[in-house]
Amino acid sequence: AAAPAAASAGTAAANTSTDSGSDAGERPFRIVAVTSCPTGIAHTYMAAESLENAGREAGVELVVETQGSAGFTRLDPDVIAAADGVIFAHDVPVRDKDRFAGKPTVDVGVKAGINRPAELIGDVRAKAARGEVTSGSAPSTPVERAGEAGEGYGTKLRKWLMSGVSYMVPFVAAGGLLIALGFAIGGYQVNKAPSVMDHFVWTQGDSWAALLFQIGVVSFGFLVPVLAGYIAYGMADRPGLVPGFVGGMIASTIGAGFLGGLVAGLIAGGVVMSIQKVKIPAAVRGIMPVVVIPLISSAIVGFLMFVVIGKPIASAQKGLTDWLNGLSGSNAILLGALLGLMMCFDLGGPVNKVAYTFATAGIAVSNPSDSAMKIMAAVMAAGMVPPLAMALATTVRGKLFTETERENGKAAWVLGASFISEGAIPFAAADPLRVIPSSMVGGAVTGALSMAFGATLRAPHGGIFVVPLIGSPFLYLIAIAVGVCVTTALVVILKGLRKPAQQTSAGGSAAGRAATSKEAKQPVAA
């Protein structure tokens, strides 16, 4: 529902701007934008709001299409046709990108849309003035899917991997929570219950617990195939789905797990892209996407996964699992601190997603190890720290924050409690040098304490709402509270040191006013 609302709001703003432009006798510059992020929850809509706010300030007619987790409503073709430029702020491939071909285009990551929207608007206007436009080539060509011209291989690889992760996360959340609820209702023996197809009693709680558990296990069974399939989709569009899913399922079958899914997806995408580059007679082009590409690519990926690289990857996966199971004492605490640092480094960005995916991969089985559940607990605890700390800081020392930040702080209570790290992004965007290091320190403390306390978690998400499913819940909450207090104290101290420096002279006072004005223009979390 959020995506259509955002699109409608953007369209309304565009109509208003058009009317005012007509009254002035001069049409304003028109921009269409697309925003998307790996999870499709927070960054997507924050970037959209930031761009819309900057567009209003610049007197530009700007309409945003948010391609979020709630789906998306395509911009009206007439709106796209009338646009003078395009902005893509995305970390996963833009869907139906060919609609925007032939126009001046700025293509950046989603965080750029949040942090520097005015600069992006200026860039697209400059490109329009120079007459630079994107190619009007056929949609979904291999080159187009592989990334924009000038992108490094690392950037392309990150987008491909984030494409897979973005589609995998909902399966993780649904499956993990269902399994956790099954254990909470039926106890830890619920994984040995017979199939509910054979035995289900409507009036027995154990039957319902077994039902939840078995649905969750089925959902978890899709994780690796979906990851592999949509990595291949990010590389080669729809032709990559079949070999990607096949390779991912083989990875699950042979025990190659999450690592096998990553490799299978990359191989599938690469194979399809290679096939698409081969020149073929016009007579067989019609059957290429339906018969030839799925047949050849699935055979090649299957051969490689079964015969060539599957066993080494499965051995590496087993080695990693054994290492995690053997962690104890100071090693476990150090791992918790490292994961806490990663969770708070970019607040929902790629580094955060690496830590989160690492944790969820460990519990994505019907009977996860104790070490895997400790890692999941540490990751979720650390991810809750930044937004909760920003909320607390705006409460205890509101004078150090702008009015907009204080309003964001109220929303950050709920976001942090729900394990949505992105709730701290408006604060990090306004003052990264103080907020991000402070968040990382607090996150590291919480991650280390969670591991030291031996807290465990079977659910991959939920924040305080899954506390009943946590092992050692009281100590777990203490770990979060300590990290929140550490981050809050650091932010307050660092921001407090900044204020007097701005008021030491007339020039400093003017600089302070300018900084305050700049911060007041930061985007508000949706």
Coordinates of C-alpha atoms in Angstrom, one line a residue:
A1 CA 0.0 0.0 0.0
A2 CA 2.9 2.3 0.7
A3 CA 4.2 2.2 -2.9
P4 CA 0.9 3.3 -4.5
A5 CA 0.6 6.0 -1.9
A6 CA 4.0 7.3 -2.6
A7 CA 3.4 7.3 -6.3
S8 CA 0.0 9.1 -5.9
A9 CA 1.6 11.7 -3.7
G10 CA 4.3 12.3 -6.3
T11 CA 1.7 12.6 -9.0
A12 CA -0.3 15.0 -7.0
A13 CA 2.8 17.1 -6.4
A14 CA 3.5 17.0 -10.1
N15 CA 0.0 18.2 -11.0
T16 CA 0.3 21.1 -8.6
S17 CA 3.6 22.0 -9.9
T18 CA 2.3 21.9 -13.5
D19 CA -0.6 24.2 -12.6
S20 CA 1.7 26.7 -11.0
G21 CA 4.1 26.5 -14.0
S22 CA 1.3 27.1 -16.4
D23 CA 0.2 30.2 -14.4
A24 CA 3.8 31.5 -14.7
G25 CA 3.7 31.0 -18.4
E26 CA 6.7 28.7 -18.3
R27 CA 6.7 24.9 -17.9
P28 CA 9.0 23.7 -15.1
F29 CA 11.7 21.1 -15.6
R30 CA 10.2 17.6 -15.2
I31 CA 11.9 14.6 -13.7
V32 CA 10.8 11.0 -13.1
A33 CA 12.6 8.9 -10.6
V34 CA 12.7 5.3 -9.4
T35 CA 13.9 4.2 -6.0
S36 CA 14.5 0.7 -4.7
C37 CA 16.6 -1.1 -2.0
P38 CA 17.4 -4.7 -1.2
T39 CA 14.6 -5.2 1.4
G40 CA 12.2 -2.7 -0.2
I41 CA 11.2 -1.3 3.2
A42 CA 12.9 1.8 4.5
H43 CA 15.6 3.1 2.1
T44 CA 13.2 2.9 -0.9
Y45 CA 10.6 5.3 0.6
M46 CA 13.1 7.6 2.4
A47 CA 14.9 8.2 -0.9
A48 CA 11.6 8.9 -2.6
E49 CA 10.7 11.5 0.1
S50 CA 14.1 13.1 0.0
L51 CA 13.9 13.5 -3.8
E52 CA 10.4 14.9 -3.7
N53 CA 11.4 17.4 -1.0
A54 CA 14.5 18.5 -3.0
G55 CA 12.4 18.8 -6.2
R56 CA 9.9 21.2 -4.5
E57 CA 12.8 23.3 -3.2
A58 CA 14.4 23.4 -6.7
G59 CA 11.1 24.3 -8.4
V60 CA 11.2 21.0 -10.3
E61 CA 8.3 18.8 -11.2
L62 CA 9.4 15.4 -9.8
V63 CA 7.4 12.2 -9.7
V64 CA 8.8 9.0 -8.0
E65 CA 8.0 5.3 -8.6
T66 CA 8.9 3.4 -5.5
Q67 CA 9.7 -0.2 -6.3
G68 CA 9.4 -1.5 -2.7
S69 CA 8.4 -4.7 -1.0
A70 CA 4.7 -3.8 -1.2
G71 CA 5.0 -4.0 -5.0
F72 CA 4.9 -0.9 -7.2
T73 CA 2.6 1.1 -9.3
R74 CA 4.1 2.0 -12.7
L75 CA 4.3 5.6 -13.6
D76 CA 1.8 6.7 -16.3
P77 CA 3.5 6.4 -19.7
D78 CA 2.4 9.9 -20.5
V79 CA 4.3 11.2 -17.4
I80 CA 7.4 9.4 -18.5
A81 CA 7.1 10.7 -22.0
A82 CA 6.8 14.3 -20.8
A83 CA 9.8 14.0 -18.5
D84 CA 12.9 15.9 -19.2
G85 CA 15.2 13.6 -17.2
V86 CA 15.3 10.4 -15.1
I87 CA 16.9 9.6 -11.8
F88 CA 17.5 6.0 -10.7
A89 CA 18.4 5.6 -7.0
H90 CA 18.6 1.9 -6.5
D91 CA 20.6 -1.0 -5.1
V92 CA 18.7 -3.7 -7.0
P93 CA 17.9 -3.8 -10.7
V94 CA 15.2 -1.3 -11.8
R95 CA 12.2 -3.3 -13.1
D96 CA 11.0 -2.5 -16.6
K97 CA 13.9 -0.1 -17.0
D98 CA 13.5 0.2 -20.8
R99 CA 10.4 2.5 -20.2
F100 CA 12.9 5.3 -19.5
A101 CA 15.3 4.8 -22.4
G102 CA 16.1 7.8 -24.6
K103 CA 16.2 10.4 -21.8
P104 CA 19.0 12.1 -19.8
T105 CA 19.6 9.7 -16.9
V106 CA 21.4 9.8 -13.5
D107 CA 22.0 6.3 -12.1
V108 CA 23.2 6.0 -8.4
G109 CA 22.7 3.9 -5.3
V110 CA 19.7 4.4 -3.1
K111 CA 21.7 6.2 -0.4
A112 CA 22.7 8.9 -2.8
G113 CA 19.0 9.6 -3.2
I114 CA 18.7 10.0 0.5
N115 CA 21.8 12.0 1.2
R116 CA 22.3 14.3 -1.8
P117 CA 19.0 14.7 -3.8
A118 CA 19.7 18.3 -4.8
E119 CA 23.0 17.3 -6.4
L120 CA 21.3 14.5 -8.4
I121 CA 18.6 16.9 -9.7
G122 CA 21.4 19.3 -10.7
D123 CA 23.2 16.5 -12.5
V124 CA 20.2 15.4 -14.5
R125 CA 19.5 19.0 -15.5
A126 CA 23.1 19.4 -16.6
K127 CA 22.9 16.2 -18.7
A128 CA 19.7 17.5 -20.3
A129 CA 21.3 20.8 -21.1
R130 CA 24.2 18.9 -22.8
G131 CA 21.8 16.6 -24.7
E132 CA 23.0 13.4 -23.1
V133 CA 20.5 10.6 -23.3
T134 CA 20.5 6.8 -22.6
S135 CA 20.4 4.3 -25.4
G136 CA 17.1 3.3 -26.8
S137 CA 18.2 -0.3 -27.3
A138 CA 15.9 -3.2 -26.9
P139 CA 14.8 -4.0 -23.4
S140 CA 16.6 -6.3 -21.0
T141 CA 19.7 -6.9 -23.2
P142 CA 22.6 -8.6 -21.4
V143 CA 24.6 -5.3 -21.3
E144 CA 21.7 -3.5 -19.7
R145 CA 21.2 -6.1 -17.1
A146 CA 24.9 -6.3 -16.4
G147 CA 25.0 -2.7 -15.2
E148 CA 25.5 0.8 -16.4
A149 CA 28.4 1.8 -18.5
G150 CA 31.3 2.8 -16.3
E151 CA 30.2 0.6 -13.4
G152 CA 33.0 -1.4 -11.9
Y153 CA 32.7 -5.2 -11.5
G154 CA 32.4 -4.8 -7.7
T155 CA 29.4 -2.5 -8.1
K156 CA 27.7 -4.9 -10.5
L157 CA 28.4 -7.9 -8.3
R158 CA 26.9 -6.1 -5.3
K159 CA 23.7 -5.3 -7.2
W160 CA 23.4 -8.9 -8.4
L161 CA 23.8 -10.3 -4.9
M162 CA 21.5 -7.7 -3.4
S163 CA 18.8 -8.7 -6.0
G164 CA 18.9 -12.2 -4.7
V165 CA 18.9 -11.2 -1.0
S166 CA 16.0 -8.8 -1.5
Y167 CA 13.8 -11.6 -2.7
M168 CA 15.1 -14.1 -0.1
V169 CA 14.5 -12.0 3.0
P170 CA 10.6 -12.4 3.1
F171 CA 11.0 -16.2 3.0
V172 CA 13.5 -15.9 5.9
A173 CA 11.1 -13.8 7.9
A174 CA 8.1 -15.9 7.3
G175 CA 9.8 -19.3 7.7
G176 CA 11.9 -18.3 10.7
L177 CA 9.0 -16.8 12.6
L178 CA 6.7 -19.8 11.9
I179 CA 9.4 -22.2 13.1
A180 CA 10.0 -20.1 16.2
L181 CA 6.3 -20.0 17.0
G182 CA 6.1 -23.8 16.5
F183 CA 8.8 -24.3 19.1
A184 CA 7.3 -21.8 21.5
I185 CA 3.9 -23.5 21.4
G186 CA 4.9 -27.2 21.1
G187 CA 8.4 -27.3 22.8
Y188 CA 11.7 -28.3 21.3
Q189 CA 10.4 -31.8 20.4
V190 CA 8.0 -30.4 17.8
N191 CA 10.6 -31.1 15.0
K192 CA 10.0 -34.8 15.6
A193 CA 6.2 -34.6 15.3
P194 CA 4.6 -36.7 12.5
S195 CA 3.4 -34.9 9.3
V196 CA 0.2 -33.0 9.9
M197 CA -1.1 -34.7 6.7
D198 CA -1.1 -38.0 8.7
H199 CA -2.0 -36.7 12.2
F200 CA -3.7 -33.4 13.0
V201 CA -6.2 -32.9 15.9
W202 CA -8.0 -29.6 15.8
T203 CA -8.3 -29.3 19.6
Q204 CA -4.7 -30.1 20.4
G205 CA -2.1 -27.3 20.8
D206 CA 0.7 -29.7 19.7
S207 CA -0.9 -30.3 16.4
W208 CA -1.1 -26.6 15.7
A209 CA 2.5 -26.2 16.8
A210 CA 3.5 -29.0 14.4
L211 CA 1.5 -27.3 11.6
L212 CA 3.3 -23.9 12.1
F213 CA 6.7 -25.6 12.3
Q214 CA 6.2 -27.7 9.2
I215 CA 4.9 -24.7 7.2
G216 CA 8.0 -22.8 8.3
V217 CA 10.3 -25.6 7.2
V218 CA 8.7 -25.6 3.8
S219 CA 9.2 -21.8 3.6
F220 CA 12.8 -22.2 4.6
G221 CA 13.3 -24.7 1.8
F222 CA 12.9 -22.0 -0.7
L223 CA 15.7 -19.8 0.6
V224 CA 18.6 -21.1 -1.4
P225 CA 16.7 -21.6 -4.7
V226 CA 15.2 -18.1 -4.4
L227 CA 18.5 -16.6 -3.6
A228 CA 20.2 -18.3 -6.6
G229 CA 17.3 -17.7 -9.0
Y230 CA 17.1 -13.9 -8.3
I231 CA 20.8 -13.4 -8.4
A232 CA 20.6 -14.9 -11.9
Y233 CA 17.6 -12.7 -12.6
G234 CA 19.6 -9.6 -11.6
M235 CA 22.2 -10.5 -14.1
A236 CA 20.2 -11.8 -17.1
D237 CA 16.5 -10.9 -16.5
R238 CA 13.8 -13.6 -16.7
P239 CA 15.9 -16.1 -18.8
G240 CA 18.1 -16.5 -15.7
L241 CA 15.4 -17.7 -13.4
V242 CA 15.1 -21.3 -14.6
P243 CA 18.9 -22.2 -14.3
G244 CA 19.1 -20.1 -11.2
F245 CA 16.4 -22.0 -9.4
V246 CA 17.7 -25.3 -10.7
G247 CA 21.2 -24.5 -9.5
G248 CA 19.9 -23.3 -6.1
M249 CA 17.8 -26.5 -5.6
I250 CA 20.8 -28.6 -6.4
A251 CA 22.9 -26.6 -3.9
S252 CA 20.2 -27.5 -1.2
T253 CA 20.1 -31.1 -2.3
I254 CA 23.9 -31.7 -2.0
G255 CA 24.3 -29.7 1.2
A256 CA 26.1 -26.8 -0.3
G257 CA 23.7 -24.5 1.4
F258 CA 23.9 -20.7 1.3
L259 CA 27.4 -20.6 -0.3
G260 CA 26.3 -23.0 -3.0
G261 CA 23.2 -20.8 -3.7
L262 CA 25.5 -17.7 -4.2
V263 CA 27.7 -19.6 -6.6
A264 CA 24.9 -21.3 -8.5
G265 CA 23.1 -17.9 -9.1
L266 CA 26.3 -16.3 -10.4
I267 CA 27.0 -19.2 -12.7
A268 CA 23.4 -19.3 -14.0
G269 CA 23.4 -15.6 -14.8
G270 CA 26.8 -15.8 -16.5
V271 CA 25.8 -18.8 -18.6
V272 CA 22.6 -17.1 -19.8
M273 CA 24.4 -13.9 -20.6
S274 CA 26.9 -15.8 -22.6
I275 CA 24.2 -17.6 -24.6
Q276 CA 22.4 -14.4 -25.2
K277 CA 25.5 -12.9 -26.9
V278 CA 25.6 -15.7 -29.5
K279 CA 24.3 -14.7 -32.9
I280 CA 21.5 -17.1 -34.0
P281 CA 19.3 -17.5 -37.1
A282 CA 16.1 -15.5 -37.1
A283 CA 14.1 -18.7 -37.5
V284 CA 14.9 -19.9 -34.0
R285 CA 14.8 -16.7 -32.1
G286 CA 11.2 -17.2 -31.1
I287 CA 12.0 -20.4 -29.2
M288 CA 15.2 -19.2 -27.5
P289 CA 13.7 -17.8 -24.3
V290 CA 11.2 -20.7 -23.9
V291 CA 13.2 -23.8 -24.9
V292 CA 16.8 -23.2 -25.9
I293 CA 18.1 -21.0 -23.1
P294 CA 16.4 -22.9 -20.2
L295 CA 17.5 -26.2 -21.7
I296 CA 21.1 -25.4 -22.3
S297 CA 21.7 -23.2 -19.2
S298 CA 20.0 -25.7 -16.8
A299 CA 22.1 -28.5 -18.2
I300 CA 25.4 -26.6 -17.8
V301 CA 24.6 -25.3 -14.3
G302 CA 23.4 -28.7 -13.2
F303 CA 26.5 -30.4 -14.5
L304 CA 28.8 -27.9 -12.8
M305 CA 26.9 -28.1 -9.5
F306 CA 26.6 -31.9 -9.4
V307 CA 30.0 -32.9 -10.8
V308 CA 32.5 -30.1 -10.7
I309 CA 32.1 -27.5 -7.9
G310 CA 29.3 -28.8 -5.7
K311 CA 31.3 -31.1 -3.5
P312 CA 34.1 -28.5 -2.7
I313 CA 31.4 -25.9 -1.8
A314 CA 29.5 -28.4 0.4
S315 CA 32.8 -29.2 2.2
A316 CA 33.4 -25.5 2.7
Q317 CA 29.9 -25.1 4.0
K318 CA 30.4 -28.0 6.5
G319 CA 33.7 -26.5 7.6
L320 CA 32.1 -23.1 8.3
T321 CA 29.3 -24.8 10.2
D322 CA 31.8 -26.8 12.3
W323 CA 33.8 -23.7 13.0
L324 CA 30.8 -21.8 14.2
N325 CA 29.7 -24.7 16.4
G326 CA 33.2 -24.7 18.0
L327 CA 33.1 -21.1 18.9
S328 CA 33.3 -20.3 22.6
G329 CA 34.6 -17.9 25.1
S330 CA 36.6 -14.9 23.8
N331 CA 36.3 -16.0 20.1
A332 CA 32.5 -16.0 20.3
I333 CA 32.5 -12.5 22.0
L334 CA 34.9 -11.1 19.3
L335 CA 32.6 -12.5 16.6
G336 CA 29.6 -10.8 18.3
A337 CA 31.5 -7.5 18.4
L338 CA 32.4 -7.8 14.7
L339 CA 28.8 -8.6 13.7
G340 CA 27.6 -5.7 15.8
L341 CA 30.0 -3.3 14.0
M342 CA 28.8 -4.5 10.6
M343 CA 25.2 -4.2 11.5
C344 CA 25.7 -0.5 12.5
F345 CA 28.2 0.5 9.8
D346 CA 25.7 1.4 7.1
L347 CA 22.3 0.9 8.7
G348 CA 20.6 -1.5 6.3
G349 CA 23.1 -1.2 3.5
P350 CA 25.3 -3.9 1.9
V351 CA 27.6 -4.4 5.0
N352 CA 24.6 -4.7 7.3
K353 CA 23.0 -7.2 4.9
V354 CA 26.1 -9.3 4.8
A355 CA 26.0 -9.7 8.6
Y356 CA 22.3 -10.3 8.6
T357 CA 22.4 -12.8 5.8
F358 CA 25.3 -14.6 7.5
A359 CA 23.2 -15.0 10.6
T360 CA 20.0 -16.1 8.9
A361 CA 21.8 -18.6 6.8
G362 CA 22.8 -20.3 10.1
I363 CA 19.3 -20.7 11.4
A364 CA 17.7 -21.5 8.0
V365 CA 17.4 -25.2 8.9
S366 CA 14.7 -27.1 10.9
N367 CA 17.1 -27.7 13.8
P368 CA 19.8 -25.0 13.9
S369 CA 22.9 -25.3 16.1
D370 CA 23.2 -23.4 19.4
S371 CA 26.0 -21.3 17.9
A372 CA 23.9 -20.3 15.0
M373 CA 21.1 -19.1 17.2
K374 CA 23.5 -17.1 19.4
I375 CA 24.8 -15.4 16.2
M376 CA 21.2 -14.5 15.1
A377 CA 20.5 -13.1 18.6
A378 CA 23.6 -10.9 18.5
V379 CA 22.9 -9.6 15.0
M380 CA 19.3 -8.6 15.9
A381 CA 20.3 -7.0 19.2
A382 CA 23.0 -4.9 17.5
G383 CA 20.7 -3.9 14.7
M384 CA 18.2 -2.5 17.2
V385 CA 20.8 -0.2 18.9
P386 CA 21.1 2.8 16.5
P387 CA 17.5 3.8 16.1
L388 CA 16.8 3.2 19.8
A389 CA 19.8 5.3 20.8
M390 CA 18.8 8.1 18.5
A391 CA 15.3 8.1 19.9
L392 CA 16.8 8.2 23.5
A393 CA 19.3 11.0 22.6
T394 CA 16.6 13.2 21.1
T395 CA 14.6 12.6 24.3
V396 CA 17.3 13.4 26.9
R397 CA 19.1 16.2 24.9
G398 CA 16.6 17.5 22.4
K399 CA 18.4 20.8 22.1
L400 CA 21.2 19.2 20.3
F401 CA 18.9 18.1 17.5
T402 CA 16.8 19.9 14.9
E403 CA 13.0 19.9 15.1
T404 CA 12.9 17.5 12.2
E405 CA 15.3 15.1 14.0
R406 CA 13.3 15.2 17.2
E407 CA 10.2 14.2 15.2
N408 CA 12.2 11.4 13.6
G409 CA 13.3 10.3 17.1
K410 CA 9.7 9.6 18.0
A411 CA 9.3 7.2 15.1
A412 CA 12.7 5.7 15.9
W413 CA 11.4 4.2 19.1
V414 CA 9.0 2.0 17.2
L415 CA 11.5 1.3 14.3
G416 CA 14.3 0.3 16.7
A417 CA 12.0 -1.9 18.8
S418 CA 10.9 -3.7 15.6
F419 CA 14.6 -4.3 14.5
I420 CA 14.5 -1.8 11.6
S421 CA 18.0 -0.3 11.7
E422 CA 17.1 2.2 8.9
G423 CA 15.3 4.3 11.6
A424 CA 18.6 5.9 12.3
I425 CA 19.4 6.9 8.7
P426 CA 18.0 10.5 8.9
F427 CA 20.4 11.1 11.8
A428 CA 23.4 9.5 10.1
A429 CA 22.7 11.4 6.9
A430 CA 22.6 14.7 8.8
D431 CA 25.7 14.0 10.9
P432 CA 27.6 10.9 9.8
L433 CA 30.9 11.5 11.5
R434 CA 29.3 11.5 14.9
V435 CA 26.3 9.2 14.5
I436 CA 27.9 6.3 12.6
P437 CA 31.0 5.7 14.8
S438 CA 28.8 6.1 18.0
S439 CA 26.4 3.5 16.6
M440 CA 29.2 1.1 15.7
V441 CA 30.6 1.2 19.2
G442 CA 27.2 0.6 20.8
G443 CA 26.4 -2.2 18.4
A444 CA 29.7 -3.9 19.0
V445 CA 29.2 -3.7 22.8
T446 CA 25.7 -5.2 22.4
G447 CA 26.8 -7.9 20.0
A448 CA 29.6 -8.9 22.4
L449 CA 27.4 -8.9 25.5
S450 CA 24.7 -11.0 23.7
M451 CA 27.3 -13.6 22.8
A452 CA 28.8 -13.5 26.3
F453 CA 25.4 -14.0 27.9
G454 CA 24.6 -16.9 25.6
A455 CA 21.3 -15.5 24.4
T456 CA 19.8 -17.5 21.5
L457 CA 17.2 -16.7 18.9
R458 CA 15.4 -18.9 16.4
A459 CA 13.4 -16.1 14.7
P460 CA 15.2 -14.0 12.1
H461 CA 13.3 -10.8 12.8
G462 CA 10.7 -9.2 15.1
G463 CA 12.7 -7.2 17.6
I464 CA 11.1 -7.0 21.1
F465 CA 8.0 -8.7 19.8
V466 CA 9.9 -12.1 19.7
V467 CA 11.5 -11.7 23.1
P468 CA 9.4 -14.7 24.4
L469 CA 11.2 -16.8 21.8
I470 CA 14.7 -15.7 23.0
G471 CA 16.9 -17.8 25.3
S472 CA 18.0 -15.7 28.3
P473 CA 15.6 -12.9 27.5
F474 CA 16.4 -10.7 30.5
L475 CA 20.2 -10.7 29.8
Y476 CA 19.4 -10.1 26.1
L477 CA 17.5 -7.0 27.0
I478 CA 20.3 -5.8 29.2
A479 CA 22.8 -6.2 26.3
I480 CA 20.5 -4.0 24.1
A481 CA 20.1 -1.4 26.9
V482 CA 23.8 -1.2 27.5
G483 CA 24.6 -0.7 23.8
V484 CA 21.8 1.9 23.5
C485 CA 23.2 3.8 26.5
V486 CA 26.7 3.7 25.1
T487 CA 25.7 5.1 21.7
T488 CA 23.4 7.7 23.2
A489 CA 26.2 8.9 25.5
L490 CA 28.7 9.1 22.7
V491 CA 26.3 11.0 20.4
V492 CA 25.4 13.5 23.1
I493 CA 29.0 14.1 24.0
L494 CA 30.2 14.5 20.4
K495 CA 27.3 16.8 19.5
G496 CA 27.7 18.8 22.7
L497 CA 31.4 19.4 21.9
R498 CA 30.4 20.8 18.5
K499 CA 27.9 23.4 19.7
P500 CA 30.3 25.7 21.6
A501 CA 32.7 25.7 18.7
Q502 CA 30.0 27.2 16.5
Q503 CA 29.3 30.0 18.9
T504 CA 32.9 31.2 19.7
S505 CA 32.7 34.0 17.2
A506 CA 30.3 35.8 14.9
G507 CA 31.6 33.8 12.0
G508 CA 31.2 30.6 14.0
S509 CA 27.7 31.6 14.9
A510 CA 26.8 32.1 11.3
A511 CA 28.3 28.7 10.5
G512 CA 26.2 27.2 13.2
R513 CA 23.0 28.7 11.7
A514 CA 24.0 27.4 8.3
A515 CA 24.6 24.0 9.7
T516 CA 21.3 24.0 11.5
S517 CA 19.5 25.2 8.3
K518 CA 21.2 22.4 6.3
E519 CA 20.2 19.7 8.9
A520 CA 16.6 20.9 9.0
K521 CA 16.3 20.1 5.3
Q522 CA 17.3 16.4 5.8
P523 CA 14.6 13.9 4.8
V524 CA 12.1 12.6 7.3
A525 CA 11.8 8.8 7.6
A526 CA 8.6 7.5 6.0

